[in-house]
Coordinates of C-alpha atoms in Angstrom, one line a residue:
X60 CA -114.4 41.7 26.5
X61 CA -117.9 42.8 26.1
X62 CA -120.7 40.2 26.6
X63 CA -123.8 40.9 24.9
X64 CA -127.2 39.1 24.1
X65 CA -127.4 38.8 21.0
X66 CA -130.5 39.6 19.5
X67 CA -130.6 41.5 16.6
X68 CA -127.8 42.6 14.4
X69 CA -124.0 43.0 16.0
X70 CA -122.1 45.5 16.8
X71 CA -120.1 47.5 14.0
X72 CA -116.8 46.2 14.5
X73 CA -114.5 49.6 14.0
X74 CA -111.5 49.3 12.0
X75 CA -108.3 51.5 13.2
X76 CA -106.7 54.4 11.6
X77 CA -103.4 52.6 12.3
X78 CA -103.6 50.5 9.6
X79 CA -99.9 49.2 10.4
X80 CA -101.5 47.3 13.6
X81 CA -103.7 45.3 11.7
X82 CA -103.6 42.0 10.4
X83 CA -104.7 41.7 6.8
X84 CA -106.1 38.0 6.0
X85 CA -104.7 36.3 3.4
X86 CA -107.8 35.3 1.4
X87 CA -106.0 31.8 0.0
X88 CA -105.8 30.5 3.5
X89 CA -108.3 28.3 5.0
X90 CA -108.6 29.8 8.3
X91 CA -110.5 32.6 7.4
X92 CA -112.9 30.6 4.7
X93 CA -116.2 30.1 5.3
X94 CA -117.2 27.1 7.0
X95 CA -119.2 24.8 5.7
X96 CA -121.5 25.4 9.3
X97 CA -121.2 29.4 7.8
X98 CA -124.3 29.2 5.6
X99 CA -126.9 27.5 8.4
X100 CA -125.8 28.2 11.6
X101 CA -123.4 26.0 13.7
X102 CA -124.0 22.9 14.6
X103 CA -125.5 20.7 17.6
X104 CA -121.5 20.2 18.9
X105 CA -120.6 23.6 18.2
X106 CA -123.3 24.8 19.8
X107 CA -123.0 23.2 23.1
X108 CA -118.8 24.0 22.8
X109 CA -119.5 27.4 22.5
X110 CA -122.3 27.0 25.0
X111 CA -119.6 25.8 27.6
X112 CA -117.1 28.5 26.4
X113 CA -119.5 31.4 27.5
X114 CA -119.8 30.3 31.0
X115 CA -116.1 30.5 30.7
X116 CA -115.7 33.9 29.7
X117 CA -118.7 34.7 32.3
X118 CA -116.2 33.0 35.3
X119 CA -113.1 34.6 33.6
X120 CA -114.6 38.1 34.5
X121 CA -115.7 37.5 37.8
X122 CA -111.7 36.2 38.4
X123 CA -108.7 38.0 39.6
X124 CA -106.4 39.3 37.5
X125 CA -103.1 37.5 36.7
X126 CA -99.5 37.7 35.7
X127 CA -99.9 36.1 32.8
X128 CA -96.5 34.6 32.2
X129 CA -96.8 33.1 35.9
X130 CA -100.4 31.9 35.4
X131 CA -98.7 29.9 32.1
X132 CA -96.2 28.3 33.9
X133 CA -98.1 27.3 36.1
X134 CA -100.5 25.6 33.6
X135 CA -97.3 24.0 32.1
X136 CA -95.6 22.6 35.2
X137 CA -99.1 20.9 36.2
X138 CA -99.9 18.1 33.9
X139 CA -103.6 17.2 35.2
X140 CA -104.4 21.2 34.8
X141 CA -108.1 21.6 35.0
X142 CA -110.5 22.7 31.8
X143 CA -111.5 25.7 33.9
X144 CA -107.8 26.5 35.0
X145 CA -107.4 26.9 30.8
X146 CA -110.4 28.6 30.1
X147 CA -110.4 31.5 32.7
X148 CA -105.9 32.4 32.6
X149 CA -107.2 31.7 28.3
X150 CA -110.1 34.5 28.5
X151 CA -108.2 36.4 31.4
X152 CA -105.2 36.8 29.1
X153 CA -107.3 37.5 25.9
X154 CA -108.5 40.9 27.8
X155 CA -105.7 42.2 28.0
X156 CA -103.8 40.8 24.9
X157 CA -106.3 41.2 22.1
X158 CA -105.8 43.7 19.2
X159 CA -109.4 44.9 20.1
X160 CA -112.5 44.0 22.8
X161 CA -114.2 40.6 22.1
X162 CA -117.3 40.5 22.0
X163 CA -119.5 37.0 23.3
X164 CA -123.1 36.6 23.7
X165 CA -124.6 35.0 27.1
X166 CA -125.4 31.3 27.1
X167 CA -127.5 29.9 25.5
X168 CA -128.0 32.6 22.6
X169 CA -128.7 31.2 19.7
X170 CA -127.0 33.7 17.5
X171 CA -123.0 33.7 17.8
X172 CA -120.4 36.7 17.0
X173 CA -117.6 36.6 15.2
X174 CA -115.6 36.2 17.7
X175 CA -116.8 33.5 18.9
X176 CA -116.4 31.8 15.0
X177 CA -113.4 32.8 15.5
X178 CA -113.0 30.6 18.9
X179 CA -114.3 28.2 17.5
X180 CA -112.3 28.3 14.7
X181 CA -109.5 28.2 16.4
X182 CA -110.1 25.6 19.0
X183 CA -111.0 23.3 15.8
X184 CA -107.9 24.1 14.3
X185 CA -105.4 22.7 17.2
X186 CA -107.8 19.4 17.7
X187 CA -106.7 19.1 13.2
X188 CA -103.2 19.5 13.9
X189 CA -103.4 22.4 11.5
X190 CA -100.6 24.8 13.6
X191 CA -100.2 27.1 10.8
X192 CA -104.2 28.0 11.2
X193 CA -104.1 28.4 14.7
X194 CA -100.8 30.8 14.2
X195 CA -102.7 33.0 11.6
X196 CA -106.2 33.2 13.9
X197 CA -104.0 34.2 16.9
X198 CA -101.9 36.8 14.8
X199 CA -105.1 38.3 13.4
X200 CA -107.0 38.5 17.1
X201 CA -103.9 38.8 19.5
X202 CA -101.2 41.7 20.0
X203 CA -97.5 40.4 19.2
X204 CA -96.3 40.0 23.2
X205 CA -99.2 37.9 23.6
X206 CA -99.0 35.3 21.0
X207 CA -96.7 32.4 22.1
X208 CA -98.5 32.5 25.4
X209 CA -101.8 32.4 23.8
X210 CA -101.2 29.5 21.3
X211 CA -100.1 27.5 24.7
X212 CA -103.4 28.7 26.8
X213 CA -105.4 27.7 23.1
X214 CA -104.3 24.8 22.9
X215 CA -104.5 23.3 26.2
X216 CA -107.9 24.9 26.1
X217 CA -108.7 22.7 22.7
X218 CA -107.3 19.4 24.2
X219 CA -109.1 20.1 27.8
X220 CA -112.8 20.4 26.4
X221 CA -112.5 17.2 24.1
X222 CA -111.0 15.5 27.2
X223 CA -114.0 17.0 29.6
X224 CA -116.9 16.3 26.6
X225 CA -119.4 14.5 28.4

């Protein structure tokens, strides 16, 4: 994961030559619309979520490194599993299971890259019960092997922040 600050324009994302290991999005689906947030920025919620998510990925790189198959059952066989027990095994495992580096500003930027729409995205997809979303925005941003444990770590991420809003 790269963290950057985020003034000025982003970085040119680079497409692969291996075309095969890319996911094309389907333009019909609304996953990958724009949101109506899109055109002027996100909003105050957003904001703060996102906010809250970059310490995460901040704490996630200062972390060990995990089995990540160990770290998820683990998560599963606790039921009161912390927000920050999610977040960190959810960025931890997103390192090494993405289809290329993320990249997310530091707190409190007030620009946001599109990765982190795509979080967003994502973690507003499991709170709408929309599973088909959330299988399409992990496909396009996660490697095969990585995706059942990533929609668990995603979604107990999701339902842990709207528990832990203050």
């Amino acid at each position: 994961m790269a963290l950057r600050h985020g003034q000025g324009s982003e970085a040119a994302e680079v497409i692969s030559a291996d075309r095969g290991a890319n996911v094309v999005a389907f333009p019909a689906c609304e996953a990958f619309g724009p949101r109506a947030s899109d055109a002027r920025g996100l909003t105050e919620a957003e904001e703060i979520e996102l906010d809250r998510l970059r310490w995460f990925v901040l704490k996630s790189l200062l972390s060990s490194q995990t089995d990540l198959e160990r770290a998820c059952f683990v998560l599963a066989a606790d039921p009161d599993a912390s927000l920050e027990r999610f977040a960190i095994a959810f960025f931890r495992a997103m390192s090494s299971k993405a289809r290329r580096q993320l990249v997310f500003y530091r707190p409190g930027t007030r620009n946001f890259s599109t990765d982190e729409a795509w979080l967003l995205r994502l973690m507003g997809a499991w709170r709408s019960g929309d599973e088909m979303s959330v299988r399409a925005l992990i496909a396009w941003r996660v490697k095969p092997e990585g995706h059942r444990w990533l929609r668990f770590l995603s979604r107990g991420l999701a339902f842990a922040l709207v528990a832990e809003t203050p």
